[in-house]
Tab-separated table of C-alpha atoms in Angstrom:
chain	number	residue	atom	x	y	z
A	20	UNK	CA	9.863	4.828	-18.147
A	21	UNK	CA	7.067	3.418	-20.343
A	22	UNK	CA	7.326	0.307	-22.464
A	23	UNK	CA	5.945	-3.191	-22.762
A	24	UNK	CA	9.373	-4.791	-22.384
A	25	UNK	CA	9.893	-3.039	-19.105
A	26	UNK	CA	6.524	-4.184	-17.848
A	27	UNK	CA	7.308	-7.747	-18.931
A	28	UNK	CA	10.541	-7.607	-16.901
A	29	UNK	CA	8.603	-6.261	-13.930
A	30	UNK	CA	6.151	-9.189	-14.009
A	31	UNK	CA	9.006	-11.646	-14.450
A	32	UNK	CA	11.573	-10.338	-11.977
A	33	UNK	CA	9.516	-8.496	-9.386
A	34	UNK	CA	9.396	-11.489	-7.086
A	35	UNK	CA	13.174	-11.594	-6.848
A	36	UNK	CA	13.513	-7.839	-6.383
A	37	UNK	CA	10.723	-6.773	-4.036
A	38	UNK	CA	9.669	-7.502	-0.469
A	39	UNK	CA	6.685	-9.883	-0.853
A	40	UNK	CA	3.127	-8.757	-0.167
A	41	UNK	CA	4.082	-5.180	0.672
A	42	UNK	CA	3.367	-1.982	-1.221
A	43	UNK	CA	3.474	1.746	-0.574
A	44	UNK	CA	0.764	4.212	-1.452
A	45	UNK	CA	1.552	7.883	-1.102
A	46	UNK	CA	-1.151	10.509	-1.130
A	47	UNK	CA	0.540	13.601	-2.521
A	48	UNK	CA	-1.418	16.721	-1.623
A	49	UNK	CA	-0.589	19.865	-3.526
A	50	UNK	CA	-1.165	23.408	-2.308
A	51	UNK	CA	-1.004	26.471	-4.538
A	52	UNK	CA	-2.876	29.747	-4.667
A	53	UNK	CA	-5.273	28.627	-1.895
A	54	UNK	CA	-6.233	25.395	-3.613
A	55	UNK	CA	-5.717	21.855	-2.312
A	56	UNK	CA	-5.323	19.091	-4.869
A	57	UNK	CA	-4.121	15.514	-5.024
A	58	UNK	CA	-1.742	13.917	-7.537
A	59	UNK	CA	-3.227	10.897	-9.317
A	60	UNK	CA	-1.992	8.657	-12.107
A	61	UNK	CA	-4.309	7.182	-14.707
A	62	UNK	CA	-3.837	3.500	-15.425
A	63	UNK	CA	-2.889	2.833	-19.012
A	64	UNK	CA	-5.885	2.093	-21.212
A	65	UNK	CA	-8.358	2.193	-18.303
A	66	UNK	CA	-10.660	4.787	-16.810
A	67	UNK	CA	-9.163	4.197	-13.371
A	68	UNK	CA	-6.834	6.341	-11.309
A	69	UNK	CA	-4.510	5.643	-8.387
A	70	UNK	CA	-2.462	7.496	-5.797
A	71	UNK	CA	1.350	7.269	-6.125
A	72	UNK	CA	2.158	3.628	-5.442
A	73	UNK	CA	5.123	1.321	-5.622
A	74	UNK	CA	7.023	-1.535	-4.061
A	75	UNK	CA	9.899	-1.916	-1.594
A	76	UNK	CA	13.195	-3.441	-2.767
A	77	UNK	CA	14.345	-6.362	-0.660
A	78	UNK	CA	17.196	-4.410	0.934
A	79	UNK	CA	15.525	-1.014	1.014
A	80	UNK	CA	14.141	0.759	4.090
A	81	UNK	CA	10.361	1.145	3.789
A	82	UNK	CA	10.638	4.910	4.406
A	83	UNK	CA	13.393	5.160	1.761
A	84	UNK	CA	11.113	3.427	-0.733
A	85	UNK	CA	8.415	6.032	-0.034
A	86	UNK	CA	10.928	8.839	-0.633
A	87	UNK	CA	12.124	7.184	-3.867
A	88	UNK	CA	8.567	6.760	-5.176
A	89	UNK	CA	7.708	10.379	-4.326
A	90	UNK	CA	10.808	11.545	-6.213
A	91	UNK	CA	10.013	9.354	-9.241
A	92	UNK	CA	6.496	10.748	-9.425
A	93	UNK	CA	7.126	14.438	-8.650
A	94	UNK	CA	10.832	15.159	-9.156
A	95	UNK	CA	10.901	16.448	-5.576
A	96	UNK	CA	13.115	15.394	-2.714
A	97	UNK	CA	13.560	16.766	0.791
A	98	UNK	CA	9.802	16.825	1.300
A	99	UNK	CA	7.744	16.377	4.449
A	100	UNK	CA	6.509	12.797	3.991
A	101	UNK	CA	4.705	11.016	6.760
A	102	UNK	CA	3.490	7.469	7.375
A	103	UNK	CA	-0.138	7.648	8.371
A	104	UNK	CA	-1.723	4.189	8.270
A	105	UNK	CA	-1.340	0.550	7.270
A	106	UNK	CA	-4.186	-0.809	5.140
A	107	UNK	CA	-4.392	-4.467	6.053
A	108	UNK	CA	-7.771	-5.755	4.865
A	109	UNK	CA	-7.232	-9.224	3.330
A	110	UNK	CA	-9.798	-8.375	0.636
A	111	UNK	CA	-8.365	-5.012	-0.349
A	112	UNK	CA	-6.416	-6.368	-3.336
A	113	UNK	CA	-8.483	-6.453	-6.483
A	114	UNK	CA	-6.162	-7.789	-9.133
A	115	UNK	CA	-8.350	-7.379	-12.210
A	116	UNK	CA	-6.187	-4.627	-13.638
A	117	UNK	CA	-2.975	-6.613	-13.096
A	118	UNK	CA	-4.539	-9.604	-14.852
A	119	UNK	CA	-5.665	-7.377	-17.737
A	120	UNK	CA	-2.209	-5.843	-18.060
A	121	UNK	CA	-0.497	-9.238	-17.961
A	122	UNK	CA	-2.735	-10.578	-20.690
A	123	UNK	CA	-2.034	-7.536	-22.877
A	124	UNK	CA	1.687	-7.852	-22.328
A	125	UNK	CA	1.569	-11.499	-23.322
A	126	UNK	CA	2.798	-12.618	-19.909
A	127	UNK	CA	1.688	-16.178	-19.172
A	128	UNK	CA	0.567	-15.560	-15.622
A	129	UNK	CA	-0.553	-18.118	-13.101
A	130	UNK	CA	-2.882	-17.539	-10.168
A	131	UNK	CA	0.034	-17.748	-7.739
A	132	UNK	CA	2.001	-15.017	-9.524
A	133	UNK	CA	3.616	-12.724	-6.921
A	134	UNK	CA	1.593	-9.700	-8.032
A	135	UNK	CA	-1.716	-11.534	-7.549
A	136	UNK	CA	-1.055	-12.449	-3.928
A	137	UNK	CA	-2.317	-10.449	-0.971
A	138	UNK	CA	-0.682	-7.042	-0.528
A	139	UNK	CA	-0.627	-4.907	2.581
A	140	UNK	CA	0.055	-1.267	1.863
A	141	UNK	CA	1.751	1.372	3.983
A	142	UNK	CA	0.108	4.758	3.486
A	143	UNK	CA	2.204	7.934	3.421
A	144	UNK	CA	1.217	11.474	2.723
A	145	UNK	CA	3.143	14.464	1.483
A	146	UNK	CA	2.141	18.080	1.170
A	147	UNK	CA	3.965	20.012	-1.564
A	148	UNK	CA	3.798	23.327	-3.386
A	149	UNK	CA	2.243	22.023	-6.569
A	150	UNK	CA	3.769	24.556	-8.914
A	151	UNK	CA	7.167	22.980	-8.082
A	152	UNK	CA	6.145	19.492	-9.159
A	153	UNK	CA	6.921	17.844	-12.503
A	154	UNK	CA	4.388	14.992	-12.573
A	155	UNK	CA	5.718	11.908	-14.308
A	156	UNK	CA	4.198	8.580	-15.370
A	157	UNK	CA	5.579	5.044	-15.224
A	158	UNK	CA	5.147	1.938	-17.362
A	159	UNK	CA	1.678	1.299	-15.899
A	160	UNK	CA	0.185	4.758	-16.304
A	161	UNK	CA	-0.596	7.063	-19.201
A	162	UNK	CA	-1.072	10.319	-17.311
A	163	UNK	CA	-0.263	11.927	-13.973
A	164	UNK	CA	-2.162	15.031	-12.922
A	165	UNK	CA	-3.603	17.137	-10.121
A	166	UNK	CA	-7.241	16.645	-9.162
A	167	UNK	CA	-9.440	18.718	-6.922
A	168	UNK	CA	-10.186	16.707	-3.759
A	169	UNK	CA	-13.891	17.478	-4.228
A	170	UNK	CA	-13.946	16.128	-7.785
A	171	UNK	CA	-12.127	12.819	-7.763
A	172	UNK	CA	-12.165	10.452	-10.726
A	173	UNK	CA	-12.791	6.722	-10.174
A	174	UNK	CA	-10.016	5.255	-8.040
A	175	UNK	CA	-8.774	1.640	-7.989
A	176	UNK	CA	-9.238	-0.752	-5.080
A	177	UNK	CA	-9.314	1.048	-1.713
A	178	UNK	CA	-7.510	4.187	-2.940
A	179	UNK	CA	-10.477	6.431	-2.217
A	180	UNK	CA	-10.452	5.171	1.375
A	181	UNK	CA	-6.675	5.707	1.536
A	182	UNK	CA	-7.055	9.263	0.265
A	183	UNK	CA	-9.873	10.093	2.700
A	184	UNK	CA	-7.961	8.662	5.637
A	185	UNK	CA	-4.882	10.715	4.651
A	186	UNK	CA	-6.964	13.883	4.580
A	187	UNK	CA	-8.513	13.034	7.954
A	188	UNK	CA	-5.070	12.474	9.509
A	189	UNK	CA	-3.667	15.640	7.906
A	190	UNK	CA	-6.519	17.677	9.410
A	191	UNK	CA	-6.053	16.166	12.858
A	192	UNK	CA	-2.306	16.744	12.634
A	193	UNK	CA	-2.927	20.486	12.274
A	194	UNK	CA	-3.835	20.268	15.962
A	195	UNK	CA	-0.373	19.168	17.033
A	196	UNK	CA	2.135	19.690	14.218
A	197	UNK	CA	3.280	22.858	12.483
A	198	UNK	CA	2.586	23.297	8.791
A	199	UNK	CA	3.481	25.814	6.132
A	200	UNK	CA	7.219	25.506	5.542
A	201	UNK	CA	7.837	24.765	1.835
A	202	UNK	CA	4.236	25.749	1.095
A	203	UNK	CA	4.325	29.472	1.809
A	204	UNK	CA	6.926	31.990	0.629
A	205	UNK	CA	9.747	32.601	3.122
A	206	UNK	CA	7.999	35.758	4.348
A	207	UNK	CA	4.242	35.642	4.675
A	208	UNK	CA	1.377	37.465	6.338
A	209	UNK	CA	-0.997	36.168	8.990
A	210	UNK	CA	-3.917	36.156	6.485
A	211	UNK	CA	-1.811	34.016	4.102
A	212	UNK	CA	-1.065	31.488	6.851
A	213	UNK	CA	-4.739	31.459	7.845
A	214	UNK	CA	-5.726	30.788	4.210
A	215	UNK	CA	-3.470	27.706	4.208
A	216	UNK	CA	-5.241	26.297	7.277
A	217	UNK	CA	-8.656	27.178	5.882
A	218	UNK	CA	-7.898	25.475	2.579
A	219	UNK	CA	-6.785	22.241	4.252
A	220	UNK	CA	-9.661	22.256	6.739
A	221	UNK	CA	-12.147	23.338	4.083
A	222	UNK	CA	-13.746	25.863	6.428
A	223	UNK	CA	-13.523	29.489	7.543
A	224	UNK	CA	-11.662	30.293	10.762
A	225	UNK	CA	-12.094	33.245	13.077
A	226	UNK	CA	-9.278	35.760	12.466
A	227	UNK	CA	-8.620	36.678	16.121
A	228	UNK	CA	-8.741	33.102	17.427
A	229	UNK	CA	-6.472	31.940	14.628
A	230	UNK	CA	-3.859	34.589	15.371
A	231	UNK	CA	-3.925	33.995	19.135
A	232	UNK	CA	-3.599	30.251	18.707
A	233	UNK	CA	-0.906	30.184	16.054
A	234	UNK	CA	1.194	32.771	17.914
A	235	UNK	CA	0.844	30.605	21.021
A	236	UNK	CA	2.675	27.811	19.182
A	237	UNK	CA	5.803	29.915	19.389
A	238	UNK	CA	7.142	28.914	15.966
A	239	UNK	CA	6.754	32.284	14.208
A	240	UNK	CA	9.045	35.293	14.033
A	241	UNK	CA	7.388	38.648	13.395
A	242	UNK	CA	9.618	40.660	11.089
A	243	UNK	CA	10.148	44.400	11.357
A	244	UNK	CA	8.759	44.880	7.868
A	245	UNK	CA	5.202	45.006	6.685
A	246	UNK	CA	4.014	43.794	3.278
A	247	UNK	CA	5.438	46.331	0.813
A	248	UNK	CA	3.460	48.285	-1.728
A	249	UNK	CA	0.275	48.040	0.302
A	250	UNK	CA	-1.923	50.514	2.052
A	251	UNK	CA	-1.190	52.314	5.323
A	252	UNK	CA	-2.542	49.393	7.337
A	253	UNK	CA	-0.411	46.789	5.528
A	254	UNK	CA	-0.138	43.481	7.452
A	255	UNK	CA	3.020	42.455	9.276
A	256	UNK	CA	5.308	39.873	7.702
A	257	UNK	CA	6.249	36.672	9.523
A	258	UNK	CA	8.649	33.840	8.911
A	259	UNK	CA	9.039	30.470	10.611
A	260	UNK	CA	11.633	30.031	13.334
A	261	UNK	CA	13.008	26.848	11.762
A	262	UNK	CA	14.698	25.536	14.898
A	263	UNK	CA	11.463	25.762	16.848
A	264	UNK	CA	9.451	24.577	13.843
A	265	UNK	CA	11.466	21.351	13.554
A	266	UNK	CA	11.395	20.824	17.296
A	267	UNK	CA	7.586	21.133	17.187
A	268	UNK	CA	7.412	18.653	14.286
A	269	UNK	CA	9.201	16.156	16.501
A	270	UNK	CA	7.670	16.861	19.904
A	271	UNK	CA	4.256	18.258	19.018
A	272	UNK	CA	3.149	21.860	19.132
A	273	UNK	CA	3.534	24.043	22.155
A	274	UNK	CA	0.323	24.708	23.973
A	275	UNK	CA	-0.444	21.034	24.494
A	276	UNK	CA	0.287	19.263	27.754
B	899	UNK	CA	0.454	-22.997	24.789
B	900	UNK	CA	4.052	-24.067	25.472
B	901	UNK	CA	5.718	-27.155	24.045
B	902	UNK	CA	8.506	-28.201	21.727
B	903	UNK	CA	6.136	-30.020	19.374
B	904	UNK	CA	4.081	-26.885	18.896
B	905	UNK	CA	7.207	-24.870	18.180
B	906	UNK	CA	8.344	-27.486	15.654
B	907	UNK	CA	4.973	-27.184	13.871
B	908	UNK	CA	5.334	-23.404	13.880
B	909	UNK	CA	8.751	-23.587	12.182
B	910	UNK	CA	7.452	-26.146	9.697
B	911	UNK	CA	4.050	-24.733	8.785
B	912	UNK	CA	4.360	-21.019	9.443
B	913	UNK	CA	5.203	-20.273	5.824
B	914	UNK	CA	1.903	-21.758	4.666
B	915	UNK	CA	-0.115	-20.043	7.383
B	916	UNK	CA	1.239	-16.522	7.702
B	917	UNK	CA	1.580	-13.462	5.489
B	918	UNK	CA	5.290	-13.422	4.515
B	919	UNK	CA	7.704	-10.889	5.968
B	920	UNK	CA	5.133	-9.211	8.191
B	921	UNK	CA	4.835	-9.161	11.954
B	922	UNK	CA	2.970	-7.229	14.593
B	923	UNK	CA	4.472	-5.777	17.744
B	924	UNK	CA	2.106	-4.385	20.329
B	925	UNK	CA	3.319	-2.192	23.148
B	926	UNK	CA	0.867	-2.822	25.977
B	927	UNK	CA	0.985	-0.006	28.506
B	928	UNK	CA	-0.616	-0.654	31.852
B	929	UNK	CA	-1.956	1.969	34.214
B	930	UNK	CA	-2.867	1.321	37.821
B	931	UNK	CA	-2.649	3.324	41.017
B	932	UNK	CA	-0.784	6.148	39.236
B	933	UNK	CA	1.893	3.908	37.792
B	934	UNK	CA	2.660	3.338	34.104
B	935	UNK	CA	4.156	-0.013	33.134
B	936	UNK	CA	4.701	-2.075	30.007
B	937	UNK	CA	3.951	-5.769	29.453
B	938	UNK	CA	6.999	-7.769	28.322
B	939	UNK	CA	7.588	-11.455	27.673
B	940	UNK	CA	10.887	-13.141	28.441
B	941	UNK	CA	12.251	-15.379	25.717
B	942	UNK	CA	12.615	-18.966	26.840
B	943	UNK	CA	16.074	-19.731	28.154
B	944	UNK	CA	17.474	-16.273	27.326
B	945	UNK	CA	17.967	-13.040	29.234
B	946	UNK	CA	16.058	-11.142	26.546
B	947	UNK	CA	12.595	-9.630	26.612
B	948	UNK	CA	10.165	-8.540	23.905
B	949	UNK	CA	6.935	-6.600	23.518
B	950	UNK	CA	3.813	-8.611	22.554
B	951	UNK	CA	4.522	-9.852	19.043
B	952	UNK	CA	3.001	-12.194	16.523
B	953	UNK	CA	2.191	-12.882	12.902
B	954	UNK	CA	-0.752	-12.270	10.571
B	955	UNK	CA	-2.656	-15.248	9.117
B	956	UNK	CA	-2.920	-15.193	5.335
B	957	UNK	CA	-6.627	-14.357	5.367
B	958	UNK	CA	-6.664	-12.222	8.498
B	959	UNK	CA	-7.011	-8.429	8.648
B	960	UNK	CA	-3.833	-6.884	10.078
B	961	UNK	CA	-5.857	-5.021	12.724
B	962	UNK	CA	-7.692	-8.242	13.634
B	963	UNK	CA	-4.340	-9.968	14.131
B	964	UNK	CA	-3.298	-7.216	16.545
B	965	UNK	CA	-6.550	-7.668	18.513
B	966	UNK	CA	-6.052	-11.460	18.583
B	967	UNK	CA	-2.457	-11.149	19.825
B	968	UNK	CA	-3.502	-8.659	22.519
B	969	UNK	CA	-6.194	-11.059	23.680
B	970	UNK	CA	-3.819	-14.038	23.712
B	971	UNK	CA	-1.336	-12.120	25.819
B	972	UNK	CA	-3.662	-10.292	28.230
B	973	UNK	CA	-7.051	-12.028	28.144
B	974	UNK	CA	-8.577	-8.645	27.280
B	975	UNK	CA	-10.736	-7.700	24.345
B	976	UNK	CA	-12.595	-4.505	23.476
B	977	UNK	CA	-9.510	-2.439	24.209
B	978	UNK	CA	-8.303	0.819	22.703
B	979	UNK	CA	-5.579	-0.443	20.361
B	980	UNK	CA	-3.930	1.865	17.904
B	981	UNK	CA	-1.516	1.493	15.007
B	982	UNK	CA	1.314	3.921	15.549
B	983	UNK	CA	4.209	3.165	13.183
B	984	UNK	CA	5.698	0.736	10.679
B	985	UNK	CA	9.274	-0.296	11.433
B	986	UNK	CA	10.804	-0.922	8.040
B	987	UNK	CA	14.578	-0.918	8.471
B	988	UNK	CA	15.999	-3.776	6.337
B	989	UNK	CA	18.530	-4.497	9.099
B	990	UNK	CA	16.071	-4.583	11.989
B	991	UNK	CA	15.730	-8.383	11.972
B	992	UNK	CA	18.349	-10.068	14.091
B	993	UNK	CA	17.564	-13.756	13.816
B	994	UNK	CA	20.054	-15.131	16.356
B	995	UNK	CA	17.340	-16.138	18.772
B	996	UNK	CA	15.285	-17.887	16.068
B	997	UNK	CA	18.385	-19.828	14.986
B	998	UNK	CA	19.118	-20.784	18.601
B	999	UNK	CA	15.532	-21.943	19.137
B	1000	UNK	CA	15.501	-23.941	15.905
B	1001	UNK	CA	18.728	-25.720	16.855
B	1002	UNK	CA	17.359	-26.583	20.291
B	1003	UNK	CA	14.123	-27.887	18.789
B	1004	UNK	CA	16.061	-30.075	16.399
B	1005	UNK	CA	14.634	-28.286	13.376
B	1006	UNK	CA	16.963	-28.630	10.368
B	1007	UNK	CA	16.759	-25.018	9.295
B	1008	UNK	CA	18.217	-23.499	6.178
B	1009	UNK	CA	19.266	-19.891	5.677
B	1010	UNK	CA	16.224	-19.265	3.494
B	1011	UNK	CA	13.761	-20.474	6.140
B	1012	UNK	CA	10.725	-18.141	6.208
B	1013	UNK	CA	11.438	-16.978	9.753
B	1014	UNK	CA	14.963	-15.879	8.838
B	1015	UNK	CA	13.882	-13.580	6.015
B	1016	UNK	CA	13.363	-9.855	6.386
B	1017	UNK	CA	10.366	-8.855	8.511
B	1018	UNK	CA	8.616	-5.526	8.577
B	1019	UNK	CA	6.637	-4.958	11.729
B	1020	UNK	CA	3.487	-2.926	12.310
B	1021	UNK	CA	3.577	-1.277	15.741
B	1022	UNK	CA	0.392	-0.988	17.806
B	1023	UNK	CA	-0.105	0.282	21.300
B	1024	UNK	CA	-2.761	-0.364	23.876
B	1025	UNK	CA	-3.383	1.247	27.226
B	1026	UNK	CA	-5.108	-0.977	29.786
B	1027	UNK	CA	-5.955	-1.071	33.466
B	1028	UNK	CA	-3.233	-3.475	34.480
B	1029	UNK	CA	-5.060	-5.040	37.407
B	1030	UNK	CA	-7.539	-6.466	34.839
B	1031	UNK	CA	-4.870	-8.284	32.844
B	1032	UNK	CA	-3.981	-11.969	33.089
B	1033	UNK	CA	-0.546	-12.076	31.444
B	1034	UNK	CA	0.070	-15.278	29.533
B	1035	UNK	CA	3.092	-16.783	27.797
B	1036	UNK	CA	3.374	-18.650	24.494
B	1037	UNK	CA	5.638	-21.430	23.219
B	1038	UNK	CA	8.549	-19.017	22.809
B	1039	UNK	CA	8.439	-17.324	26.189
B	1040	UNK	CA	8.863	-18.413	29.783
B	1041	UNK	CA	7.380	-15.393	31.544
B	1042	UNK	CA	5.138	-12.409	30.887
B	1043	UNK	CA	5.190	-9.498	33.336
B	1044	UNK	CA	4.821	-5.779	33.896
B	1045	UNK	CA	7.950	-3.622	33.909
B	1046	UNK	CA	8.402	-0.041	34.948
B	1047	UNK	CA	9.121	2.041	31.825
B	1048	UNK	CA	12.113	3.574	33.622
B	1049	UNK	CA	13.636	0.186	34.447
B	1050	UNK	CA	13.486	-1.892	31.294
B	1051	UNK	CA	15.282	-5.220	30.959
B	1052	UNK	CA	17.307	-6.003	27.796
B	1053	UNK	CA	14.999	-6.044	24.777
B	1054	UNK	CA	15.482	-7.967	21.513
B	1055	UNK	CA	16.189	-6.349	18.155
B	1056	UNK	CA	14.631	-2.890	17.857
B	1057	UNK	CA	12.018	-3.414	20.587
B	1058	UNK	CA	13.429	-0.668	22.779
B	1059	UNK	CA	13.061	1.734	19.841
B	1060	UNK	CA	9.511	0.450	19.238
B	1061	UNK	CA	8.613	0.992	22.880
B	1062	UNK	CA	10.104	4.512	22.987
B	1063	UNK	CA	8.315	5.497	19.778
B	1064	UNK	CA	5.006	4.180	21.185
B	1065	UNK	CA	5.465	6.282	24.315
B	1066	UNK	CA	6.330	9.347	22.223
B	1067	UNK	CA	3.196	8.897	20.077
B	1068	UNK	CA	1.012	8.254	23.131
B	1069	UNK	CA	2.229	11.505	24.708
B	1070	UNK	CA	1.610	13.504	21.525
B	1071	UNK	CA	-1.836	11.930	21.180
B	1072	UNK	CA	-2.830	13.394	24.551
B	1073	UNK	CA	-2.865	16.678	22.643
B	1074	UNK	CA	-5.647	15.621	20.314
B	1075	UNK	CA	-7.337	12.459	21.588
B	1076	UNK	CA	-9.272	11.804	24.792
B	1077	UNK	CA	-7.948	9.305	27.280
B	1078	UNK	CA	-9.144	7.762	30.511
B	1079	UNK	CA	-12.097	5.546	29.632
B	1080	UNK	CA	-11.383	1.970	30.850
B	1081	UNK	CA	-8.497	3.332	32.944
B	1082	UNK	CA	-10.384	5.338	35.559
B	1083	UNK	CA	-13.440	4.248	37.562
B	1084	UNK	CA	-16.752	5.282	36.034
B	1085	UNK	CA	-16.917	8.298	38.366
B	1086	UNK	CA	-13.716	10.147	39.058
B	1087	UNK	CA	-12.451	13.456	40.371
B	1088	UNK	CA	-10.502	16.102	38.499
B	1089	UNK	CA	-7.329	15.337	40.552
B	1090	UNK	CA	-7.636	11.652	39.556
B	1091	UNK	CA	-7.866	12.547	35.862
B	1092	UNK	CA	-4.927	14.927	36.243
B	1093	UNK	CA	-2.870	12.152	37.852
B	1094	UNK	CA	-3.477	9.943	34.798
B	1095	UNK	CA	-2.103	12.640	32.488
B	1096	UNK	CA	0.823	13.348	34.802
B	1097	UNK	CA	1.735	9.676	34.975
B	1098	UNK	CA	1.748	9.255	31.204
B	1099	UNK	CA	3.609	12.529	30.607
B	1100	UNK	CA	5.952	11.879	33.526
B	1101	UNK	CA	5.661	15.472	34.711
B	1102	UNK	CA	3.615	17.714	37.016
B	1103	UNK	CA	0.847	19.829	35.499
B	1104	UNK	CA	-0.638	23.062	36.757
B	1105	UNK	CA	-4.014	22.349	38.413
B	1106	UNK	CA	-5.903	25.370	37.049
B	1107	UNK	CA	-4.591	25.074	33.486
B	1108	UNK	CA	-5.348	21.375	33.461
B	1109	UNK	CA	-8.925	21.893	34.564
B	1110	UNK	CA	-9.574	24.729	32.101
B	1111	UNK	CA	-8.120	22.747	29.207
B	1112	UNK	CA	-9.753	19.422	29.896
B	1113	UNK	CA	-13.165	21.026	30.459
B	1114	UNK	CA	-12.703	22.845	27.133
B	1115	UNK	CA	-12.614	19.460	25.398
B	1116	UNK	CA	-16.289	19.083	26.197
B	1117	UNK	CA	-16.127	15.337	26.880
B	1118	UNK	CA	-16.824	15.424	30.640
B	1119	UNK	CA	-20.081	15.484	32.577
B	1120	UNK	CA	-19.925	17.027	36.044
B	1121	UNK	CA	-22.143	14.988	38.337
B	1122	UNK	CA	-24.292	16.453	41.080
B	1123	UNK	CA	-22.421	14.442	43.672
B	1124	UNK	CA	-19.113	15.079	45.334
B	1125	UNK	CA	-16.705	12.367	46.440
B	1126	UNK	CA	-18.408	10.775	49.450
B	1127	UNK	CA	-16.933	10.380	52.882
B	1128	UNK	CA	-14.584	13.304	52.408
B	1129	UNK	CA	-14.226	16.676	54.071
B	1130	UNK	CA	-16.455	19.694	53.525
B	1131	UNK	CA	-14.493	20.732	50.430
B	1132	UNK	CA	-14.742	17.320	48.775
B	1133	UNK	CA	-14.012	17.414	45.009
B	1134	UNK	CA	-16.780	17.097	42.411
B	1135	UNK	CA	-17.232	13.820	40.588
B	1136	UNK	CA	-17.112	13.599	36.799
B	1137	UNK	CA	-17.795	10.942	34.224
B	1138	UNK	CA	-17.109	10.807	30.493
B	1139	UNK	CA	-19.850	11.702	28.043
B	1140	UNK	CA	-19.256	8.572	25.967
B	1141	UNK	CA	-20.923	9.836	22.815
B	1142	UNK	CA	-18.716	12.934	22.776
B	1143	UNK	CA	-15.710	10.901	23.915
B	1144	UNK	CA	-15.972	8.520	20.950
B	1145	UNK	CA	-16.616	11.368	18.564
B	1146	UNK	CA	-13.442	13.072	19.831
B	1147	UNK	CA	-11.480	9.817	19.405
B	1148	UNK	CA	-12.485	9.847	15.762
B	1149	UNK	CA	-12.328	13.534	14.908
B	1150	UNK	CA	-9.768	14.865	17.347
B	1151	UNK	CA	-10.410	16.868	20.494
B	1152	UNK	CA	-12.467	19.996	20.532
B	1153	UNK	CA	-10.453	23.142	20.935
B	1154	UNK	CA	-8.275	22.463	17.911
B	1155	UNK	CA	-8.942	24.001	14.516
């Protein structure tokens, strides 16, 4: 999707195409092999990175725009994607990089150009199996890669705050929403599920408490098989009861009020 | 704040003053005497009601706008007010009532008037002690009153959906956030706290389970006193440990992961 011409068109026609003053920023968390990472794009010609952002077409549902942007950036659809916060600080928009890009492109911008006005952004987050993702750039970026959440590069504007808030909400949501479908293999062991929680929470959990609690959610099916090829005391295999899992996504986990 | 002149100014100057295409809709829940109600305004001259809505000034933080609108409508400040969802359906805006109002006011509107464009709304909810509220109308409404959530009048646009979603989120948030401060007297009994939860959830809870769970959150202080003037078996009094309460608001309730 790269190209100066395309960017020129975007500066010129964006005002007609997009809902004014509104953007989307999606924090795409990736899980694989007990690691948690985040997908960031590097802005072309700058040492600045951003989460997966975009705009909303004038006749497009805001949630549909978030799904479209996620698909453009990762190749994935049918992903758990959740609104988590609206970032509405009037001073959050720092337009230096837009101005720089416009100058480079030869676009004769004025201070009241649509892209230099105030933008409010709707934050979404997704959690994906990162080995399934094909990261892809757009006309504003020259790379798109996974970064360890403990070793972030320099992020534009308030994107570090957006990322931290997403992680905070994700961790709190473990208290009331199920997690794991699409991230774990179809059949998994209790230690594998525990590792997923530990990776997201960035802390060790007690084995017995974890098992008691997660079984209490009533979203797991214990299979008759144990993990094959293991020792005598091989762990039981589980899978999600998808009907109950989706009900719990909607209504909150069992074991609440 | 009523008056045709004021409304005329609003139609004329709103585009210069407000962030385009963005509104706020706050669902104000009121609790008193074990009843849960919602604050609705009636649109002037129509049999249509709405939740507490408004717009965001161009240099105003979105959250600050929500606080301002809550104060205008209820007289209250320093209230627990929470973003809960962005309503971004491109077809959510039904502008019939704006058109009607403009015609009545004598405003020569055109189809591309700012108020007739697509609006995305940020939903907030607040939970207040309703005996403390002084409901107040604006230039678009002719009454502002409490309604039982089971007996709602006819709501404009998607406001019924907004209200239902707010209630759904509020109920799920009982699973991970503390509640009760500002709603209960400073000292309260366990049955009084249980009643608050039962009223919001609209169901009976088991007394022993409730007590065990809510004490496990570690946000309550049991006082040395019992409820005065009662029988021999008068219930203990509790109050919130505000430091722990606010920490739990931020980080989620104890007893999760």
